[in-house]
Coordinates of C-alpha atoms in Angstrom, one line a residue:
M1081 CA -25.8 -5.3 -20.1
P1082 CA -25.3 -7.8 -16.7
R1083 CA -26.5 -6.5 -13.1
F1084 CA -24.9 -7.0 -10.3
D1085 CA -26.2 -9.5 -7.7
S1086 CA -26.9 -6.5 -5.7
P1087 CA -26.5 -2.8 -5.8
R1088 CA -23.0 -1.3 -5.7
L1089 CA -22.6 1.8 -3.3
L1090 CA -20.2 4.4 -4.9
A1091 CA -19.6 7.8 -3.1
D1092 CA -17.2 10.8 -4.0
I1093 CA -16.0 13.0 -0.7
G1094 CA -14.9 16.2 -1.3
G1095 CA -14.4 18.7 1.6
T1096 CA -17.7 20.6 0.2
Y1097 CA -19.9 18.1 -1.2
A1098 CA -20.3 14.5 -0.5
R1099 CA -21.6 12.4 -3.9
F1100 CA -23.7 9.3 -4.0
A1101 CA -24.5 7.4 -6.3
L1102 CA -25.6 3.4 -6.4
E1103 CA -24.4 1.0 -9.2
T1104 CA -26.8 -1.7 -10.3
G1105 CA -24.4 -2.9 -13.3
P1106 CA -21.1 -2.0 -15.6
G1107 CA -21.7 1.6 -16.2
E1108 CA -24.7 1.8 -14.6
F1109 CA -25.6 4.1 -11.8
T1110 CA -28.4 5.7 -10.5
Q1111 CA -30.5 7.6 -7.7
M1112 CA -27.0 10.1 -7.8
A1113 CA -27.3 12.5 -4.8
S1114 CA -25.3 15.1 -4.0
L1115 CA -24.8 16.4 0.3
R1116 CA -23.4 18.9 1.8
C1117 CA -21.0 17.9 4.4
A1118 CA -20.8 20.9 6.5
D1119 CA -25.0 19.3 7.7
H1120 CA -24.0 16.4 8.5
A1121 CA -22.0 15.3 11.9
D1122 CA -19.1 12.8 10.4
F1123 CA -18.5 10.5 7.3
H1124 CA -21.3 7.8 8.6
A1125 CA -24.0 10.1 9.1
A1126 CA -24.0 11.8 5.5
V1127 CA -23.4 8.0 3.8
Q1128 CA -27.2 6.8 6.6
A1129 CA -29.0 10.1 5.4
Y1130 CA -27.9 8.6 1.7
L1131 CA -28.9 5.3 2.3
Q1132 CA -32.5 6.1 4.1
G1133 CA -33.0 8.8 1.5
L1134 CA -33.2 6.0 -1.3
T1135 CA -36.5 4.4 -2.7
W1136 CA -36.6 0.7 -4.4
Q1137 CA -38.3 -0.8 -6.3
D1138 CA -40.3 -4.0 -6.0
G1139 CA -41.2 -4.1 -2.6
G1140 CA -38.0 -3.4 -0.5
A1141 CA -34.8 -2.0 0.1
Q1142 CA -32.1 -4.2 -1.2
Q1143 CA -28.6 -5.3 0.7
I1144 CA -25.5 -3.7 -0.3
A1145 CA -23.0 -5.8 0.3
H1146 CA -19.6 -3.5 -1.4
A1147 CA -19.1 -0.3 -1.6
A1148 CA -16.1 2.3 -2.7
I1149 CA -15.2 5.5 -1.9
A1150 CA -13.5 8.1 -3.3
I1151 CA -12.0 10.7 -0.4
A1152 CA -10.0 13.6 -1.0
N1153 CA -7.2 12.6 1.2
P1154 CA -4.5 10.5 1.3
V1155 CA -4.8 6.6 2.3
E1156 CA -3.1 4.8 4.4
G1157 CA -3.7 1.5 6.5
D1158 CA -6.9 2.1 7.7
Q1159 CA -7.1 5.5 9.2
V1160 CA -8.8 8.4 7.2
R1161 CA -8.3 12.0 8.6
M1162 CA -9.8 14.5 5.5
T1163 CA -7.0 17.2 5.1
N1164 CA -10.0 19.4 4.5
Y1165 CA -11.8 18.8 6.7
H1166 CA -13.0 17.4 9.8
W1167 CA -14.3 13.8 9.1
Q1168 CA -12.0 10.4 10.1
F1169 CA -12.9 7.1 11.0
S1170 CA -11.3 3.8 10.5
I1171 CA -11.7 2.2 7.5
D1172 CA -12.7 -1.8 9.0
E1173 CA -14.9 -0.3 11.6
M1174 CA -17.3 2.0 9.3
R1175 CA -17.5 -1.8 6.9
Q1176 CA -19.0 -3.6 9.7
R1177 CA -21.1 -0.1 10.7
L1178 CA -22.7 -0.2 7.5
G1179 CA -22.8 -3.6 7.2
L1180 CA -21.1 -4.2 4.5
D1181 CA -18.9 -7.5 2.9
T1182 CA -16.1 -5.1 1.2
L1183 CA -15.2 -1.2 1.9
V1184 CA -12.6 0.2 -0.7
V1185 CA -11.1 3.6 0.0
V1186 CA -8.6 5.0 -1.8
N1187 CA -7.7 8.8 -2.6
D1188 CA -10.0 10.4 -5.0
F1189 CA -7.4 11.5 -7.6
T1190 CA -6.3 7.5 -7.5
A1191 CA -10.2 6.8 -8.7
L1192 CA -10.4 9.6 -11.4
A1193 CA -7.6 8.3 -12.5
M1194 CA -8.1 5.2 -13.1
A1195 CA -11.4 6.6 -14.6
L1196 CA -9.1 7.4 -17.8
P1197 CA -9.2 4.4 -19.3
R1198 CA -13.0 4.4 -19.8
L1199 CA -13.2 8.0 -21.3
A1200 CA -14.5 7.7 -24.7
E1201 CA -13.4 11.1 -26.8
A1202 CA -16.9 13.0 -26.0
D1203 CA -16.1 13.2 -22.3
V1204 CA -12.6 14.6 -22.8
R1205 CA -12.2 18.0 -24.4
Q1206 CA -8.5 19.2 -26.0
V1207 CA -7.1 22.3 -25.2
G1208 CA -4.0 23.3 -27.8
G1209 CA -1.8 21.1 -29.1
G1210 CA 0.3 18.3 -29.0
Q1211 CA -0.6 14.7 -29.8
A1212 CA -0.5 11.9 -26.8
R1213 CA 1.5 8.6 -27.2
R1214 CA 0.3 5.6 -26.8
P1215 CA 1.2 3.6 -24.3
S1216 CA 3.2 6.2 -22.2
V1217 CA 2.4 7.6 -18.7
I1218 CA -0.8 9.9 -18.3
G1219 CA -0.9 13.0 -15.8
L1220 CA -3.8 14.3 -14.0
L1221 CA -4.8 17.2 -11.9
G1222 CA -8.0 19.3 -10.6
A1223 CA -8.7 22.4 -9.0
G1224 CA -12.1 21.8 -5.9
T1225 CA -11.9 22.6 -2.7
G1226 CA -8.3 21.6 -3.0
L1227 CA -5.5 20.5 -5.6
G1228 CA -5.5 16.7 -6.8
V1229 CA -2.7 15.5 -8.1
S1230 CA -2.8 12.0 -9.9
G1231 CA -0.4 9.5 -12.4
L1232 CA -1.5 6.5 -14.4
I1233 CA 1.4 4.2 -15.8
P1234 CA 0.9 1.4 -18.2
A1235 CA 1.5 -1.8 -16.2
G1236 CA 1.0 -4.4 -19.3
E1237 CA -2.5 -4.3 -20.0
G1238 CA -3.4 -3.0 -17.2
W1239 CA -2.5 1.0 -15.6
I1240 CA -0.7 1.5 -12.0
A1241 CA -2.5 5.0 -10.0
L1242 CA -0.4 7.1 -8.3
G1243 CA -1.5 8.2 -4.8
T1244 CA 0.4 11.6 -4.5
E1245 CA -0.1 14.5 -2.7
G1246 CA 1.8 16.8 -5.6
G1247 CA -0.8 19.6 -4.9
H1248 CA 0.7 20.8 -1.4
T1249 CA 4.1 21.3 -3.9
N1250 CA 5.7 25.1 -3.0
F1251 CA 4.1 28.1 -4.6
G1252 CA 6.9 29.2 -7.8
P1253 CA 5.8 32.8 -8.7
R1254 CA 6.5 33.6 -12.6
D1255 CA 6.6 37.6 -12.1
E1256 CA 6.3 40.5 -10.3
R1257 CA 2.0 40.1 -10.6
E1258 CA 2.6 36.2 -8.9
L1259 CA 5.6 37.0 -6.2
D1260 CA 2.9 40.1 -4.6
L1261 CA 0.5 36.8 -4.6
L1262 CA 3.1 35.0 -2.8
R1263 CA 4.2 38.2 -0.4
Y1264 CA -0.3 38.4 0.4
A1265 CA -0.7 34.4 1.0
W1266 CA 2.9 35.4 3.3
K1267 CA 0.6 37.4 6.1
S1268 CA -2.0 34.2 6.9
L1269 CA 0.1 31.2 5.7
D1270 CA 3.2 29.4 7.0
H1271 CA 3.7 27.7 3.7
V1272 CA 2.2 28.2 0.5
S1273 CA 1.9 25.4 -1.9
Y1274 CA 0.2 25.3 -5.1
E1275 CA -3.0 24.0 -3.1
R1276 CA -3.1 27.3 -1.9
L1277 CA -4.2 29.3 -5.1
V1278 CA -4.6 26.3 -7.1
S1279 CA -8.4 25.5 -5.7
G1280 CA -11.3 27.3 -4.9
P1281 CA -10.3 29.2 -1.5
G1282 CA -7.6 29.8 -3.5
L1283 CA -9.2 31.9 -6.2
E1284 CA -10.3 33.4 -3.1
L1285 CA -7.6 35.0 -2.2
I1286 CA -6.4 35.6 -5.4
Y1287 CA -9.2 38.0 -6.0
R1288 CA -7.9 39.4 -2.5
A1289 CA -4.5 39.5 -2.8
L1290 CA -4.9 41.2 -6.3
A1291 CA -7.3 44.4 -4.9
D1292 CA -4.7 44.1 -2.1
R1293 CA -2.8 45.1 -5.1
H1294 CA -4.6 47.5 -7.1
G1295 CA -5.4 49.2 -3.8
M1296 CA -9.2 48.8 -4.6
Q1297 CA -11.6 48.0 -1.2
V1298 CA -13.6 45.2 -1.4
T1299 CA -16.1 42.9 -0.4
P1300 CA -14.8 39.0 -0.3
L1301 CA -16.4 36.7 -2.9
L1302 CA -17.2 32.9 -2.9
A1303 CA -15.2 31.2 -5.8
P1304 CA -18.6 30.5 -7.1
A1305 CA -19.5 34.3 -7.3
I1306 CA -15.6 35.0 -8.8
T1307 CA -16.0 32.9 -11.4
Q1308 CA -20.3 34.2 -12.3
R1309 CA -19.4 37.9 -12.7
A1310 CA -16.1 37.0 -14.6
L1311 CA -18.2 35.0 -17.6
D1312 CA -21.4 36.8 -17.3
D1313 CA -21.2 40.2 -15.9
G1314 CA -17.1 41.0 -17.1
D1315 CA -15.7 42.2 -14.0
P1316 CA -12.5 43.1 -14.4
L1317 CA -11.1 42.3 -11.5
C1318 CA -13.1 39.0 -11.2
L1319 CA -11.1 38.4 -14.6
E1320 CA -7.6 39.6 -13.8
T1321 CA -8.3 36.8 -11.3
L1322 CA -9.4 33.7 -13.4
D1323 CA -6.4 34.6 -15.7
V1324 CA -4.1 34.0 -13.0
F1325 CA -5.7 31.3 -11.7
C1326 CA -5.6 29.4 -15.3
G1327 CA -2.3 30.8 -15.3
L1328 CA -0.8 29.0 -12.5
L1329 CA -3.3 25.9 -13.2
G1330 CA -0.8 25.9 -16.5
T1331 CA 2.6 25.9 -14.8
T1332 CA 1.0 23.2 -12.1
A1333 CA 0.4 21.3 -15.1
A1334 CA 3.7 21.5 -17.1
N1335 CA 5.9 20.7 -13.9
L1336 CA 3.8 17.4 -13.4
A1337 CA 4.3 16.6 -17.0
V1338 CA 8.1 17.1 -17.1
T1339 CA 7.8 15.0 -13.5
L1340 CA 6.4 12.6 -14.9
G1341 CA 6.9 12.3 -18.8
S1342 CA 3.4 12.4 -19.4
L1343 CA 3.8 12.0 -22.9
G1344 CA 0.0 10.0 -22.8
G1345 CA -1.2 13.8 -21.7
I1346 CA -2.4 15.5 -19.0
Y1347 CA -5.9 15.7 -18.5
I1348 CA -7.6 18.3 -16.1
G1349 CA -10.4 17.2 -13.4
G1350 CA -11.9 18.9 -10.5
G1351 CA -14.8 21.3 -9.7
I1352 CA -13.8 24.5 -10.9
V1353 CA -12.7 24.0 -14.4
P1354 CA -15.0 22.1 -16.3
R1355 CA -17.6 24.8 -15.8
L1356 CA -15.4 27.1 -17.4
G1357 CA -16.2 25.8 -20.6
E1358 CA -15.0 28.1 -23.5
Y1359 CA -13.0 30.6 -21.7
F1360 CA -10.5 27.7 -20.0
D1361 CA -9.7 27.0 -24.1
R1362 CA -8.4 30.4 -24.7
S1363 CA -7.4 31.2 -21.4
P1364 CA -3.5 31.4 -19.9
F1365 CA -3.6 27.9 -19.4
R1366 CA -1.9 26.4 -22.3
A1367 CA 0.3 29.2 -23.5
R1368 CA 1.8 29.0 -19.2
F1369 CA 2.0 25.3 -20.1
E1370 CA 4.1 25.6 -22.6
D1371 CA 6.2 28.1 -21.7
K1372 CA 8.7 26.1 -20.3
G1373 CA 12.4 27.6 -21.4
R1374 CA 14.8 25.3 -21.9
F1375 CA 11.8 22.0 -22.4
S1376 CA 9.6 24.5 -24.4
D1377 CA 9.1 21.7 -27.4
Y1378 CA 9.0 19.2 -24.7
V1379 CA 5.8 20.2 -22.9
S1380 CA 5.0 21.6 -26.1
A1381 CA 4.4 18.0 -27.8
I1382 CA 2.5 16.9 -24.5
P1383 CA -1.6 17.4 -25.6
T1384 CA -3.8 19.2 -22.6
F1385 CA -7.6 18.1 -22.2
V1386 CA -10.2 19.3 -19.8
I1387 CA -12.5 15.6 -18.5
T1388 CA -15.7 16.6 -19.0
A1389 CA -17.7 13.2 -18.5
E1390 CA -20.0 13.5 -15.6
H1391 CA -19.0 10.9 -13.5
A1392 CA -15.4 10.3 -14.3
T1393 CA -14.6 9.9 -10.0
F1394 CA -17.7 6.8 -9.9
K1395 CA -17.0 5.1 -13.3
G1396 CA -12.8 4.9 -11.8
A1397 CA -14.2 3.9 -7.7
S1398 CA -15.9 0.7 -9.6
S1399 CA -13.0 0.2 -11.3
I1400 CA -10.7 -0.2 -8.8
L1401 CA -13.4 -2.3 -7.1
E1402 CA -14.5 -4.4 -8.9
N1403 CA -10.2 -5.4 -9.5
Q1404 CA -10.7 -5.6 -5.6
L1405 CA -13.6 -7.7 -6.1
R1406 CA -12.3 -10.2 -9.4
N1407 CA -9.3 -10.9 -6.4
L1408 CA -10.7 -11.6 -4.5
Q1409 CA -12.6 -14.0 -5.8
A1410 CA -10.0 -15.4 -7.4
S1411 CA -8.2 -15.5 -4.2
P1412 CA -10.8 -15.0 -1.5
G1413 CA -9.8 -13.9 2.3
S1414 CA -6.6 -12.8 3.3
A1415 CA -3.5 -15.3 3.1
I1416 CA -4.2 -17.1 6.6
L1417 CA -7.2 -18.1 4.4
G1418 CA -5.2 -19.7 1.0
Q1419 CA -2.8 -20.6 4.2
I1420 CA -5.9 -22.6 5.8
R1421 CA -6.8 -24.1 2.6
R1422 CA -3.6 -26.0 2.2
A1423 CA -3.8 -27.0 5.9
R1424 CA -6.9 -29.0 5.5
S1425 CA -5.2 -32.2 4.9
E1426 CA -3.1 -32.0 8.1
L1427 CA -5.6 -31.1 10.3
S1428 CA -7.8 -33.4 13.2
P1429 CA -11.2 -33.6 12.0
A1430 CA -12.7 -31.4 15.2
E1431 CA -9.5 -29.0 13.9
L1432 CA -11.3 -29.2 10.1
R1433 CA -14.7 -28.2 11.3
V1434 CA -13.2 -25.0 12.8
A1435 CA -11.5 -24.3 9.5
D1436 CA -14.4 -25.0 7.5
L1437 CA -16.3 -22.1 10.0
V1438 CA -13.5 -20.0 9.0
L1439 CA -14.0 -20.2 4.8
A1440 CA -17.5 -19.9 5.6
Q1441 CA -18.0 -17.3 8.0
P1442 CA -14.5 -15.2 8.1
R1443 CA -16.4 -12.6 8.9
S1444 CA -18.7 -14.1 11.6
V1445 CA -15.8 -15.5 12.9
L1446 CA -13.6 -12.2 13.4
N1447 CA -16.3 -10.5 15.4
D1448 CA -17.0 -13.8 17.7
P1449 CA -16.4 -14.7 21.0
I1450 CA -14.0 -18.5 21.1
V1451 CA -17.9 -19.3 22.7
E1452 CA -20.2 -18.7 19.9
I1453 CA -17.0 -19.5 17.7
A1454 CA -17.1 -23.0 19.2
R1455 CA -20.6 -23.3 19.7
A1456 CA -21.3 -23.1 15.3
A1457 CA -18.5 -25.5 14.3
G1458 CA -19.3 -28.1 17.6
V1459 CA -16.1 -28.4 19.0
S1460 CA -14.4 -27.5 21.9
Q1461 CA -13.2 -23.8 23.3
P1462 CA -9.8 -25.5 23.1
T1463 CA -9.9 -27.5 19.8
V1464 CA -10.2 -23.4 18.7
I1465 CA -6.7 -22.6 20.3
R1466 CA -5.3 -25.9 19.4
F1467 CA -6.8 -24.7 15.6
C1468 CA -5.1 -21.3 16.0
R1469 CA -1.8 -22.6 16.9
S1470 CA -1.7 -25.2 14.1
L1471 CA -1.2 -22.0 11.7
G1472 CA 1.5 -20.7 14.2
C1473 CA -0.9 -18.6 16.1
E1474 CA -0.1 -17.6 19.7
G1475 CA -3.7 -18.0 20.3
L1476 CA -7.2 -16.4 19.1
S1477 CA -6.7 -12.2 19.0
D1478 CA -3.6 -13.9 17.0
F1479 CA -5.7 -15.6 14.7
K1480 CA -8.0 -12.8 14.6
L1481 CA -5.8 -9.7 13.8
R1482 CA -4.2 -12.1 10.9
L1483 CA -7.5 -12.7 9.7
A1484 CA -8.3 -9.1 10.2
S1485 CA -5.4 -8.0 8.0
G1486 CA -7.0 -9.9 5.4
L1487 CA -10.7 -8.8 5.2
T1488 CA -10.1 -4.7 5.1
G1489 CA -10.6 -3.9 1.4
T1490 CA -6.9 -3.5 0.7
V1491 CA -5.5 -4.7 -2.4
P1492 CA -4.3 -8.3 -3.0
I1493 CA -1.4 -9.3 -2.9
T1494 CA -1.0 -11.5 -6.6
H1495 CA 1.7 -13.2 -8.1
T1496 CA 2.2 -13.0 -12.3
Q1497 CA 3.1 -15.6 -14.9
V1498 CA 6.5 -15.4 -16.7
T1499 CA 5.5 -16.3 -20.4
T1500 CA 8.0 -16.7 -23.7
N1501 CA 7.0 -13.1 -25.1
D1502 CA 8.2 -11.1 -22.2
S1503 CA 10.8 -9.0 -23.0
M1504 CA 14.1 -8.4 -20.7
L1505 CA 12.7 -5.9 -18.8
E1506 CA 9.4 -7.1 -18.4
L1507 CA 10.8 -10.4 -17.3
G1508 CA 12.5 -9.2 -14.8
A1509 CA 9.5 -6.8 -13.4
K1510 CA 7.9 -9.9 -13.3
V1511 CA 10.2 -11.7 -11.3
L1512 CA 11.0 -8.7 -9.2
G1513 CA 7.3 -8.3 -8.2
N1514 CA 6.2 -11.8 -7.6
T1515 CA 9.4 -12.3 -5.2
A1516 CA 8.0 -8.4 -3.9
S1517 CA 4.5 -10.2 -3.2
A1518 CA 6.0 -13.2 -1.5
I1519 CA 8.3 -11.3 0.7
L1520 CA 5.0 -9.0 1.3
Q1521 CA 2.9 -12.6 1.5
V1522 CA 5.5 -13.3 5.0
R1523 CA 5.2 -10.6 6.5
S1524 CA 1.7 -11.2 6.9
H1525 CA 2.3 -14.3 9.0
L1526 CA 5.3 -13.2 10.7
N1527 CA 4.1 -14.3 14.8
R1528 CA 5.8 -11.3 16.6
D1529 CA 6.2 -13.9 20.0
T1530 CA 7.6 -17.0 17.9
I1531 CA 10.3 -14.0 17.0
A1532 CA 10.8 -12.9 20.4
R1533 CA 10.9 -16.7 21.3
A1534 CA 13.6 -17.2 18.5
V1535 CA 16.0 -14.5 19.4
E1536 CA 16.1 -14.6 23.1
M1537 CA 16.7 -18.8 22.5
L1538 CA 19.6 -17.6 19.9
I1539 CA 20.5 -15.3 22.2
A1540 CA 21.1 -17.4 25.1
A1541 CA 22.6 -20.8 23.4
G1542 CA 25.2 -22.0 24.2
R1543 CA 26.0 -22.5 20.5
V1544 CA 24.4 -22.5 17.4
E1545 CA 23.9 -24.8 14.6
F1546 CA 22.5 -24.5 11.4
F1547 CA 21.1 -27.5 9.2
A1548 CA 20.0 -27.1 5.6
L1549 CA 20.0 -29.1 2.3
G1550 CA 20.5 -28.8 -1.0
H1551 CA 19.8 -25.8 -2.3
Y1552 CA 18.7 -24.3 0.7
S1553 CA 23.0 -25.3 1.8
V1554 CA 23.7 -21.5 1.3
V1555 CA 21.0 -20.0 3.5
A1556 CA 22.9 -21.7 6.2
L1557 CA 25.9 -20.6 5.3
D1558 CA 24.7 -17.0 5.0
A1559 CA 24.0 -17.5 8.2
Q1560 CA 27.0 -19.2 9.6
F1561 CA 28.8 -16.1 8.0
K1562 CA 26.3 -13.5 10.4
F1563 CA 26.5 -15.1 13.1
L1564 CA 30.2 -15.2 13.9
R1565 CA 30.5 -11.8 13.4
F1566 CA 28.5 -11.2 15.6
G1567 CA 31.1 -13.4 17.6
M1568 CA 28.7 -16.0 18.6
P1569 CA 29.9 -19.9 18.5
C1570 CA 28.4 -21.7 15.5
G1571 CA 28.3 -24.0 12.6
A1572 CA 26.6 -25.2 9.6
Y1573 CA 26.3 -28.5 7.8
T1574 CA 25.1 -29.6 4.5
D1575 CA 25.9 -33.4 4.8
P1576 CA 23.2 -35.2 6.2
R1577 CA 25.9 -37.6 7.9
L1578 CA 27.6 -34.7 8.9
Q1579 CA 24.2 -33.3 10.5
L1580 CA 23.8 -36.4 12.4
L1581 CA 27.1 -36.3 13.8
A1582 CA 26.8 -32.7 14.7
A1583 CA 23.9 -33.3 16.1
D1584 CA 24.5 -35.8 18.7
V1585 CA 27.7 -34.2 20.3
L1586 CA 24.5 -30.7 20.9
R1587 CA 23.9 -30.2 24.5
A1588 CA 21.6 -28.7 26.9
G1589 CA 21.0 -24.9 26.6
D1590 CA 22.2 -25.2 22.6
V1591 CA 20.1 -24.7 19.8
A1592 CA 19.3 -26.3 16.1
V1593 CA 18.5 -23.6 13.8
V1594 CA 17.0 -26.4 10.5
I1595 CA 15.5 -24.4 7.4
S1596 CA 13.7 -26.6 4.9
S1597 CA 11.1 -25.1 2.7
G1598 CA 8.5 -28.1 2.9
G1599 CA 9.6 -29.4 6.2
R1600 CA 9.4 -33.2 4.5
L1601 CA 12.5 -34.3 4.4
P1602 CA 13.9 -38.0 6.8
E1603 CA 17.6 -36.2 6.9
L1604 CA 16.6 -33.2 9.3
L1605 CA 13.6 -34.5 11.5
Q1606 CA 16.2 -37.0 12.2
V1607 CA 18.7 -33.7 13.2
V1608 CA 15.5 -32.5 14.7
E1609 CA 14.9 -35.7 17.2
K1610 CA 18.5 -36.0 17.5
A1611 CA 19.1 -32.2 18.9
Q1612 CA 15.7 -33.0 21.6
E1613 CA 17.8 -35.8 22.5
R1614 CA 20.1 -34.1 23.6
G1615 CA 18.2 -31.5 24.8
A1616 CA 18.6 -28.8 22.2
K1617 CA 16.0 -26.8 21.1
V1618 CA 15.3 -26.3 18.0
I1619 CA 14.2 -23.4 15.8
A1620 CA 12.5 -24.5 12.3
I1621 CA 12.1 -22.1 9.5
T1622 CA 9.6 -24.1 7.4
A1623 CA 6.2 -24.5 6.3
S1624 CA 3.1 -24.2 8.3
Q1625 CA 1.6 -27.9 8.9
S1626 CA 5.2 -29.4 8.0
P1627 CA 6.3 -32.3 10.7
L1628 CA 9.5 -30.1 11.1
A1629 CA 7.4 -26.9 12.5
K1630 CA 5.2 -29.1 14.3
K1631 CA 8.3 -30.7 16.4
A1632 CA 9.9 -27.6 15.9
D1633 CA 10.1 -25.4 19.8
A1634 CA 10.0 -22.6 17.5
A1635 CA 8.4 -23.0 14.2
L1636 CA 9.0 -19.3 12.0
I1637 CA 6.8 -20.0 8.8
V1638 CA 7.8 -19.5 5.5
D1639 CA 4.6 -20.5 3.2
H1640 CA 6.0 -20.4 -0.1
I1641 CA 5.0 -23.5 -2.3
E1642 CA 7.9 -24.3 -5.0
D1643 CA 8.1 -27.7 -6.7
V1644 CA 11.8 -28.7 -6.3
A1645 CA 11.4 -31.8 -7.9
T1646 CA 10.5 -29.9 -10.7
H1647 CA 11.1 -26.1 -10.5
L1648 CA 14.6 -24.5 -9.2
P1649 CA 14.0 -23.3 -5.6
M1650 CA 14.2 -19.3 -6.1
V1651 CA 11.5 -16.8 -4.3
S1652 CA 11.4 -19.7 -1.5
R1653 CA 15.3 -19.4 -0.7
I1654 CA 15.5 -15.9 -0.4
L1655 CA 12.6 -15.6 1.9
A1656 CA 14.4 -18.2 4.4
L1657 CA 16.7 -16.0 3.5
L1658 CA 15.0 -12.6 4.6
V1659 CA 14.1 -14.7 7.3
I1660 CA 17.6 -15.6 8.6
D1661 CA 18.1 -11.8 8.3
I1662 CA 15.3 -10.9 10.8
L1663 CA 17.0 -12.9 13.6
A1664 CA 20.4 -11.1 12.6
V1665 CA 18.7 -8.0 12.8
G1666 CA 16.8 -8.9 16.2
I1667 CA 19.8 -10.5 17.6
A1668 CA 22.5 -6.9 17.3
M1669 CA 19.7 -5.1 18.8
R1670 CA 19.0 -7.0 21.9
R1671 CA 22.4 -8.1 22.7
N1672 CA 24.5 -5.3 25.1
P1673 CA 26.9 -3.5 23.7
E1674 CA 30.7 -4.2 24.1
S1675 CA 32.6 -2.4 26.9
V1676 CA 33.8 1.8 25.6
A1677 CA 36.8 0.5 26.2
A1678 CA 37.2 -2.2 23.9
L1679 CA 36.0 0.0 21.0
S1680 CA 39.7 0.9 20.0
V1681 CA 39.5 -1.9 18.2
V1682 CA 37.7 -1.7 15.2
A1683 CA 37.2 -4.2 12.6
A1684 CA 38.4 -3.9 9.4
V1685 CA 35.9 -3.4 7.1
D1686 CA 33.9 -4.8 3.1
D1687 CA 35.8 -2.7 1.5
E1688 CA 39.4 -4.5 -0.3
D1689 CA 40.6 -0.9 -1.1
A1690 CA 40.2 0.7 2.3
K1691 CA 42.9 1.8 4.4
P1692 CA 42.6 -0.1 8.0
A1693 CA 43.5 2.7 10.8
R1694 CA 46.5 2.9 12.9
G1695 CA 46.3 -0.4 15.3
A1696 CA 43.3 -2.2 13.8
R1697 CA 43.6 -5.9 12.9
T1698 CA 43.1 -6.7 9.5
A1699 CA 41.6 -9.5 7.7
A1700 CA 42.1 -11.5 4.3
P1701 CA 40.3 -9.2 1.7
G1702 CA 36.2 -9.7 1.3
I1703 CA 36.1 -11.0 5.3
S1704 CA 34.8 -8.7 8.7
L1705 CA 36.0 -9.6 11.4
A1706 CA 34.0 -9.9 14.8
S1707 CA 34.5 -6.9 17.1
P1708 CA 32.1 -4.6 19.4
L1709 CA 30.9 -2.7 16.0
S1710 CA 30.0 -5.9 14.4
R1711 CA 26.7 -6.0 16.5
L1712 CA 25.4 -2.5 14.1
T1713 CA 23.0 -4.2 11.0
S1714 CA 22.3 -1.5 8.0
H1715 CA 18.8 -1.7 9.5
S1716 CA 19.8 -0.4 13.0
R1717 CA 21.5 2.5 11.4

């Protein structure tokens, strides 16, 4: 089996224990250790304690370049704050402190979900009947310090893992005993979720609640002691506690099954159930799972499995890390690194040296001051600034922010090829997915200052003219419609001869908005030159490094490659329409509201069947008039 160039660090962080391992090759886990979270001040201290305890063969410690952390917490953005423990950290700051090239942080049950396709038959044990349908949605839940809930959705040849917090759904009692549990929990909790009962702390709460229900005076026990007394000693109260716990888990699993349509089965992980052994198989779990009223037949056909594999979460975290590294290798770096690669032929020799440095050492550039970047590239500091501005950035700080967004271990944006074998559903999903990916890439290129400057230019303009050719003419017409609704004098020109005539009558204070995917059409470049000769400002919606972007007073970058000679432009046209929407929303939010008295005149609505109010101005069907209310947009509601 092949080995990795360097070992990879894997971690499974719960509210009680932090488990670590090194992966030296696919599925080869070594030097596993479990550390108590309470013994370490923070996450970094726990990782350092593990690393310092490693033993290395052949002479010395090996450099760890990549790591994946599965953590019992929702993961959104860069900041991680654990729900069931006090640890918190920044993902990118932690990556730098640990000296890693890649640090991927995911929800622990998302990682466990991604392990399911890698598990063999010997890694699970079926409880009850049912037959899994393949491929179909799979549900996953497990009790430990909390209650983790996730799922897997089949997607082509792979799977999509759901990161959920389903354990925090409201607890619903099934009988009088469970109603007493809820009343007992309400004494100390404002919100009683399933996690409050179906977890380690929940097992302890159930034990105390049942003792209170039976009028018994007992010493509170921890979850391991409750389990041990029930299974080894046959303690009646502890056995009842386990029965209630497993029954509630059955209800939770059934809820998940009908919510997701988990015809591929429900899998049980976590730290508690796998330790219950054969007791769990004869517990109330499966009976409660199938007790679903009108949907009993539906859930009875769904199989339930206990995950018995020792290192399932590590397998899932490893799978996510491997996919991340594979994507980074196929399209290394961030969106701006791809932009640099495409712009190389347009850069000056000095700027090219800066580009080569960034592509070779992106993290060093991210952390170094401008004097070190200039020295390493062998150029002057102004050249570094010119390089940043050539990419549509305001300066070095803006460039570093965009660079950092792609180097923090987030999942890259991808494009999926449409094939002749695709069904209509698959074709539609791929087209929508590719468009969504392109939109996210444009979002990563957005420059706040450039957008703000463009909006200010448009608000101050005496007149706005939109220019586009060919397939992008519809964008200019759409922009004209939107701006006329704002009551702003404007026009749209899509014929080259009319464009030159229109540009020739522009004046100082007017704005020309030029829309071109490639930014190289000579007809539009002539329009720009003529408009600037007349003293008008030019806003370009175009590709970076294009002649149009370089000539414009404000360039709004839309980098999406579509060869109009061989392909019908689709995605790039949608991106240009969205940039127009951004400008329209910016204007709508910046303009001063009209006087209150003017609101008595109400614009006709777009709905042809709507009856206008008395005194309202009317318009032709499907046409909305500019009015004081037209400053509102769907994004400002």
